[in-house]
Structures are given as structure tokens and as C-alpha cells.
Amino acid sequence: MEPASAGQKLTDEPPSYDRHLADFGSNASSSFSPSDPWRPTTVNLPLPGPGNTLERVSSAPTRDVKEQPSSEETPPEYTRQDPNDNYYALQAPLVLSAATATGALVPRYHLSQLRSSTNQPYKLSMRRLTTNESRRLSLPDRRPKKVDYDDDLTLYLIVNTHALFPWSLPEIEIRGCKARTLQGHVELKKTTTAHQFWHITRNVTNDMLRPENERRLAKYGYHADEELSRELLFVAESVALLSKNKRWKDGDGVCVAEETAGTLSLVVDLTPQRKDALLACWAARCWLSGSLNW
């Protein structure tokens, strides 16, 4: 047994825990707050698989967060309807568009048709493609791409009433299915040299249920045509006799587009609503003539 140090009283009591930390704590740890050597420590073993901590790899390229990515890294910009698109090509069941005839064609619209039991065209629906669908269809791929038609996104519904009832009028009826489309409906009237598209809306002024129209109703009776307003929307006229090229004019006689071999080129600026209506009328005319098959 070792002798007691100078100035230390002989006692049978063991050294205290605090005295032990004071004598041996500095040797056990050199940190500012040494750990308790008498307490059991937990050991965290590494879990199998990828680590839970993120570490910077020295070999990885670094780039400032404020630096803008290059044009090769970002996909091309897409809008639901590019206002600069003035050239449209009909490649059933898609309608492609570009700024000019020499520009890159981008799928913008999707068509879907329903035929009658006698294989006659009965219904034609048109909708806009979504962002992902347009980008996916624009990528070059050897395998043919196909997208399913979404009925909830239908802009215009074109109905050929003669497919079921040959005596019904009008022959072609176009109805908007969204709030941003034309109100009422559009009727097609064919002549020997042109296709006329009439916009039919309700005339609220001549509504026979209004109190101010009761005397006229009692005197002349009810006429359904008086409650409707008819306005010439578009006219597709042949450029020359026996020519398949068409010149599209609005109700004022101003040429708005030119049709040539399955393509439509706008010559004036149109609002998005009238542009959708023009494309629906164009698709209806091609569909009725039999040039729109897939």
C-alpha cells in the first residue's frame, strides 16, 4: 500500500468521484468539455446503404447558385398558345404550329373523332395539348408516340348531324366547351363555291318572355328565329375554279388566312379566342371533305 502524501490525512474512505475527475480528467480528454469516463457511451454503427449525411465531393464541378443555366441544359419554353404562331399544319390527329412556314413545327392541338355504325364521320373533338405532352411529342424518337385524348380538355365539339339523320339541319354544328370559347354555336352552310360559318347566339332583346315583348307576342305569335342572332364568322372561298386552295375571310370580308395543301397561314393578327374558332372551323371543313383521316 502506497504511503500517504504530505499534508493528507490517513483515512479508510475511498477517494471521492470529484477528486478522481480532478486528478485524471485532464489526461483522459484534452477538449474544452471532457466527457465523463465513468459514463457508458453509445456507439452509432454506420447503417448499410447510402450515407445519411451529405458531403461535398471535391471532384464535382461547382457553380455559383446565381449563375444562369445554359440553353442546352434547359428545355425550350412552352406556352399554351404562342401568339407568334401564324403557320399551322394538319397532321392528324395533331395540329402543329410554327411562327413561319420554315420554322420548327410544335404539336399544339389534339383531335379525336367518333364514327357512326355506317363508318361516317359523326363527332370531332379538338383540345390543346398540355406542356408535357407537347414536349414529349416534339422529341425525336424512332418509336411512334401516342397520347390519349382527354375529353375534359375539349375546346370545340364538331357534330355531323347528317351521319345519323340525313334530313336534319344544320349539317355541321360546332359548339364551344369552355368559358373562353365562343358562346352559342357555329353552323356550316355550304354553297357551290364557299363554306360559310355562321355564329348563332341568343338575342336577349327579342326574348318573348320579357314583359316589353308581350304585346308583340300576342299580335304576331311566337317565332323562334327572332330570338336568335346570326353573324357571319368565317367564309372559306376557293382561290380559283377547281382549286383546292382556300382563302379564309371574316364577316367583314377581310382575308385572315390562306389554306394550301393541309396548311393554314394567318395573314392578320387574331385574338386567341378567334384563332381557336378559326382552327376549329378549318378542321371541320377538312374533316367533312374527307381529307382528315387517320
Coordinates of C-alpha atoms in Angstrom, one line a residue:
M1 CA 0.0 0.0 0.0
E2 CA 1.4 3.4 -1.0
P3 CA 2.2 5.9 1.7
A4 CA 0.0 9.0 2.0
S5 CA 1.2 12.2 0.5
A6 CA 2.3 15.2 2.7
G7 CA -0.5 17.1 4.3
Q8 CA -3.0 14.3 3.6
K9 CA -4.8 12.7 6.5
L10 CA -4.9 8.9 6.7
T11 CA -8.4 7.7 6.3
D12 CA -10.1 4.4 5.3
E13 CA -12.6 6.2 3.0
P14 CA -12.0 5.8 -0.8
P15 CA -11.3 8.9 -2.8
S16 CA -14.3 10.9 -4.0
Y17 CA -15.6 11.0 -7.5
D18 CA -14.9 14.7 -7.8
R19 CA -11.2 14.2 -6.7
H20 CA -10.9 11.4 -9.3
L21 CA -12.1 13.7 -12.1
A22 CA -9.6 16.4 -10.9
D23 CA -6.7 14.0 -10.9
F24 CA -7.3 12.0 -14.1
G25 CA -9.8 14.1 -16.2
S26 CA -7.1 16.2 -17.9
N27 CA -5.3 13.0 -19.0
A28 CA -8.4 11.4 -20.4
S29 CA -9.5 14.3 -22.6
S30 CA -7.9 17.4 -24.0
S31 CA -11.1 19.1 -25.2
F32 CA -12.7 22.1 -23.6
S33 CA -15.5 20.0 -22.1
P34 CA -14.2 16.5 -21.5
S35 CA -16.5 13.6 -21.5
D36 CA -17.3 11.6 -18.4
P37 CA -15.1 8.5 -18.5
W38 CA -17.3 6.7 -15.9
R39 CA -20.5 7.0 -18.1
P40 CA -21.2 4.5 -20.8
T41 CA -21.0 5.9 -24.3
T42 CA -23.3 4.9 -27.2
V43 CA -21.6 3.8 -30.4
N44 CA -23.6 4.6 -33.6
L45 CA -22.7 2.0 -36.1
P46 CA -23.0 3.0 -39.8
L47 CA -26.2 1.8 -41.4
P48 CA -25.9 -0.2 -44.6
G49 CA -26.7 1.6 -47.9
P50 CA -26.1 5.3 -48.8
G51 CA -24.9 7.6 -46.0
N52 CA -27.4 9.8 -44.2
T53 CA -25.1 12.8 -44.4
L54 CA -24.3 15.0 -47.4
E55 CA -20.7 15.6 -48.2
R56 CA -19.2 17.8 -50.9
V57 CA -17.2 15.8 -53.4
S58 CA -14.0 17.6 -54.3
S59 CA -14.0 16.3 -57.9
A60 CA -17.6 17.5 -58.6
P61 CA -17.9 20.7 -60.6
T62 CA -19.1 23.7 -58.6
R63 CA -21.2 26.5 -59.9
D64 CA -22.5 29.7 -58.4
V65 CA -26.2 29.5 -57.5
K66 CA -26.7 32.9 -59.1
E67 CA -25.3 31.6 -62.4
Q68 CA -28.0 31.0 -65.0
P69 CA -28.0 27.6 -66.8
S70 CA -27.0 27.4 -70.4
S71 CA -29.6 27.0 -73.2
E72 CA -28.5 23.3 -73.6
E73 CA -29.5 22.4 -70.0
T74 CA -33.0 23.9 -70.0
P75 CA -35.9 22.7 -72.2
P76 CA -37.4 25.1 -74.7
E77 CA -40.0 27.5 -73.4
Y78 CA -43.7 26.4 -73.9
T79 CA -46.9 28.4 -73.8
R80 CA -50.4 27.0 -74.2
Q81 CA -50.8 29.3 -77.2
D82 CA -47.9 31.1 -78.7
P83 CA -49.1 34.5 -80.1
N84 CA -46.3 34.4 -82.7
D85 CA -47.6 31.2 -84.3
N86 CA -49.0 32.1 -87.7
Y87 CA -48.5 28.8 -89.6
Y88 CA -50.5 25.6 -88.8
A89 CA -50.1 22.1 -90.3
L90 CA -52.8 19.4 -90.0
Q91 CA -51.2 16.0 -89.4
A92 CA -54.0 14.0 -88.0
P93 CA -54.6 13.5 -85.2
L94 CA -52.3 16.5 -84.3
V95 CA -52.3 20.2 -85.4
L96 CA -48.8 21.6 -85.4
S97 CA -47.8 25.2 -85.4
A98 CA -44.8 27.4 -86.0
A99 CA -44.0 31.1 -86.4
T100 CA -43.3 30.8 -90.1
A101 CA -43.5 28.2 -92.8
T102 CA -39.8 27.4 -92.4
G103 CA -39.9 27.2 -88.6
A104 CA -39.8 24.1 -86.4
L105 CA -43.3 22.6 -86.1
V106 CA -44.5 22.1 -82.5
P107 CA -47.6 20.0 -81.6
R108 CA -50.3 22.3 -80.2
Y109 CA -53.7 20.7 -80.7
H110 CA -55.1 17.1 -80.5
L111 CA -58.1 15.8 -82.5
S112 CA -60.3 12.8 -81.8
Q113 CA -63.1 11.5 -83.9
L114 CA -66.1 9.2 -83.5
R115 CA -67.7 7.4 -86.4
S116 CA -71.2 6.1 -86.8
S117 CA -72.2 2.5 -87.4
T118 CA -72.0 3.1 -91.1
N119 CA -68.4 4.4 -90.8
Q120 CA -69.4 8.0 -91.4
P121 CA -67.8 10.9 -89.5
Y122 CA -70.1 11.7 -86.6
K123 CA -68.2 13.7 -84.0
L124 CA -64.8 15.5 -84.0
S125 CA -63.3 17.0 -80.8
M126 CA -60.4 19.4 -80.5
R127 CA -58.3 20.2 -77.5
R128 CA -55.0 21.8 -76.6
L129 CA -52.0 19.7 -75.7
T130 CA -50.5 20.1 -72.2
T131 CA -46.9 21.1 -71.6
N132 CA -45.6 17.6 -71.0
E133 CA -47.5 16.2 -74.0
S134 CA -46.2 18.8 -76.4
R135 CA -42.6 18.4 -75.3
R136 CA -42.7 14.6 -75.4
L137 CA -44.2 14.7 -78.9
S138 CA -41.6 17.2 -80.0
L139 CA -38.6 15.0 -79.1
P140 CA -37.1 12.9 -81.9
D141 CA -37.7 9.2 -81.4
R142 CA -37.8 6.2 -83.6
R143 CA -40.8 4.7 -81.9
P144 CA -44.1 6.3 -82.8
K145 CA -45.5 8.4 -79.9
K146 CA -49.2 8.3 -78.9
V147 CA -51.2 10.3 -76.4
D148 CA -54.6 9.6 -75.1
Y149 CA -57.3 12.1 -75.8
D150 CA -58.6 13.9 -72.7
D151 CA -62.3 14.7 -73.1
D152 CA -62.2 17.1 -70.1
L153 CA -59.9 19.5 -72.1
T154 CA -62.1 19.7 -75.2
L155 CA -62.3 23.2 -76.6
Y156 CA -64.7 22.6 -79.5
L157 CA -67.0 19.7 -80.4
I158 CA -68.0 19.3 -84.0
V159 CA -71.1 17.2 -84.8
N160 CA -72.1 16.0 -88.2
T161 CA -75.9 15.6 -87.8
H162 CA -76.3 14.1 -91.3
A163 CA -74.4 11.0 -90.1
L164 CA -77.5 9.9 -88.1
F165 CA -80.3 11.9 -89.7
P166 CA -79.7 12.9 -93.3
W167 CA -82.7 15.4 -93.2
S168 CA -81.6 17.3 -90.2
L169 CA -80.4 20.9 -90.2
P170 CA -77.7 22.2 -89.9
E171 CA -75.4 19.7 -91.4
I172 CA -72.4 20.7 -89.2
E173 CA -72.7 22.2 -85.8
I174 CA -69.7 23.5 -83.8
R175 CA -70.1 24.1 -80.0
G176 CA -67.6 25.5 -77.6
C177 CA -67.0 23.5 -74.4
K178 CA -65.0 26.1 -72.3
A179 CA -65.7 29.5 -70.9
R180 CA -63.1 31.1 -73.2
T181 CA -64.6 29.7 -76.4
L182 CA -67.3 31.3 -78.5
Q183 CA -70.7 31.5 -76.9
G184 CA -73.7 29.8 -78.6
H185 CA -72.7 27.6 -81.6
V186 CA -71.4 27.8 -85.2
E187 CA -73.3 26.4 -88.2
L188 CA -71.8 25.4 -91.5
K189 CA -73.6 26.3 -94.7
K190 CA -72.2 25.0 -98.0
T191 CA -72.6 26.8 -101.3
T192 CA -71.2 26.0 -104.7
T193 CA -68.0 28.0 -104.2
A194 CA -67.6 28.5 -100.5
H195 CA -68.1 27.2 -97.0
Q196 CA -69.9 29.7 -94.7
F197 CA -69.6 29.5 -90.9
W198 CA -72.4 31.4 -89.1
H199 CA -72.2 32.3 -85.4
I200 CA -75.5 31.8 -83.7
T201 CA -76.2 33.4 -80.4
R202 CA -79.3 34.2 -78.4
N203 CA -80.8 37.7 -78.9
V204 CA -81.8 38.8 -75.4
T205 CA -83.6 41.8 -76.7
N206 CA -86.1 39.8 -78.7
D207 CA -86.7 37.3 -75.9
M208 CA -90.5 36.7 -75.9
L209 CA -90.6 36.1 -72.2
R210 CA -89.6 39.7 -71.5
P211 CA -92.6 41.9 -70.4
E212 CA -91.9 44.5 -73.1
N213 CA -92.4 41.8 -75.8
E214 CA -95.8 40.5 -74.6
R215 CA -97.8 42.7 -77.0
R216 CA -95.8 41.7 -80.0
L217 CA -96.1 38.0 -79.0
A218 CA -99.9 38.4 -78.7
K219 CA -100.2 40.1 -82.0
Y220 CA -97.7 38.2 -84.3
G221 CA -97.2 35.0 -82.3
Y222 CA -94.0 33.2 -81.4
H223 CA -91.2 32.8 -83.9
A224 CA -88.1 31.0 -82.7
D225 CA -85.8 32.6 -85.3
E226 CA -86.4 36.1 -83.8
E227 CA -84.8 35.0 -80.6
L228 CA -81.5 34.2 -82.4
S229 CA -78.8 36.4 -83.8
R230 CA -76.9 35.2 -86.9
E231 CA -73.5 36.7 -87.7
L232 CA -71.1 35.6 -90.4
L233 CA -68.0 34.4 -88.7
F234 CA -65.7 33.0 -91.5
V235 CA -66.0 32.2 -95.2
A236 CA -63.7 29.7 -97.0
E237 CA -63.6 30.5 -100.7
S238 CA -61.7 28.8 -103.5
V239 CA -58.9 30.8 -104.9
A240 CA -59.7 29.7 -108.4
L241 CA -62.1 27.5 -110.2
L242 CA -61.5 23.8 -109.4
S243 CA -58.7 24.8 -107.0
K244 CA -58.3 23.1 -103.6
N245 CA -56.6 26.2 -102.1
K246 CA -58.9 28.3 -99.9
R247 CA -58.9 31.9 -98.8
W248 CA -60.5 32.5 -95.4
K249 CA -62.3 35.8 -94.8
D250 CA -64.1 37.1 -91.8
G251 CA -67.6 38.6 -91.7
D252 CA -66.3 42.0 -92.9
G253 CA -64.7 40.4 -96.0
V254 CA -61.1 40.8 -94.7
C255 CA -58.8 37.9 -95.6
V256 CA -57.5 36.4 -92.3
A257 CA -55.8 33.2 -93.5
E258 CA -54.8 31.2 -96.6
E259 CA -55.2 27.4 -96.8
T260 CA -52.8 25.4 -99.0
A261 CA -52.5 21.6 -99.1
G262 CA -53.3 20.9 -95.4
T263 CA -51.7 24.0 -94.0
L264 CA -53.2 27.3 -92.8
S265 CA -51.2 30.6 -92.8
L266 CA -52.6 33.5 -90.9
V267 CA -52.2 36.9 -92.6
V268 CA -53.6 39.1 -89.8
D269 CA -53.4 39.0 -86.0
L270 CA -56.3 37.3 -84.3
T271 CA -57.3 37.1 -80.7
P272 CA -56.7 33.7 -79.0
Q273 CA -60.5 33.1 -78.9
R274 CA -61.0 33.8 -82.7
K275 CA -57.8 31.9 -83.5
D276 CA -59.2 28.8 -81.8
A277 CA -62.5 29.2 -83.5
L278 CA -60.8 29.5 -86.9
L279 CA -58.8 26.4 -86.3
A280 CA -62.0 24.5 -85.3
C281 CA -63.7 25.7 -88.5
W282 CA -60.7 24.7 -90.6
A283 CA -60.6 21.2 -89.0
A284 CA -64.4 20.8 -89.5
R285 CA -64.1 21.7 -93.2
C286 CA -61.2 19.2 -93.8
W287 CA -63.0 16.5 -91.8
L288 CA -66.2 16.9 -93.7
S289 CA -64.4 16.8 -97.1
G290 CA -62.7 13.6 -96.2
S291 CA -59.2 14.9 -96.2
L292 CA -58.8 14.3 -92.5
N293 CA -58.4 10.6 -92.0
W294 CA -56.3 8.6 -89.5

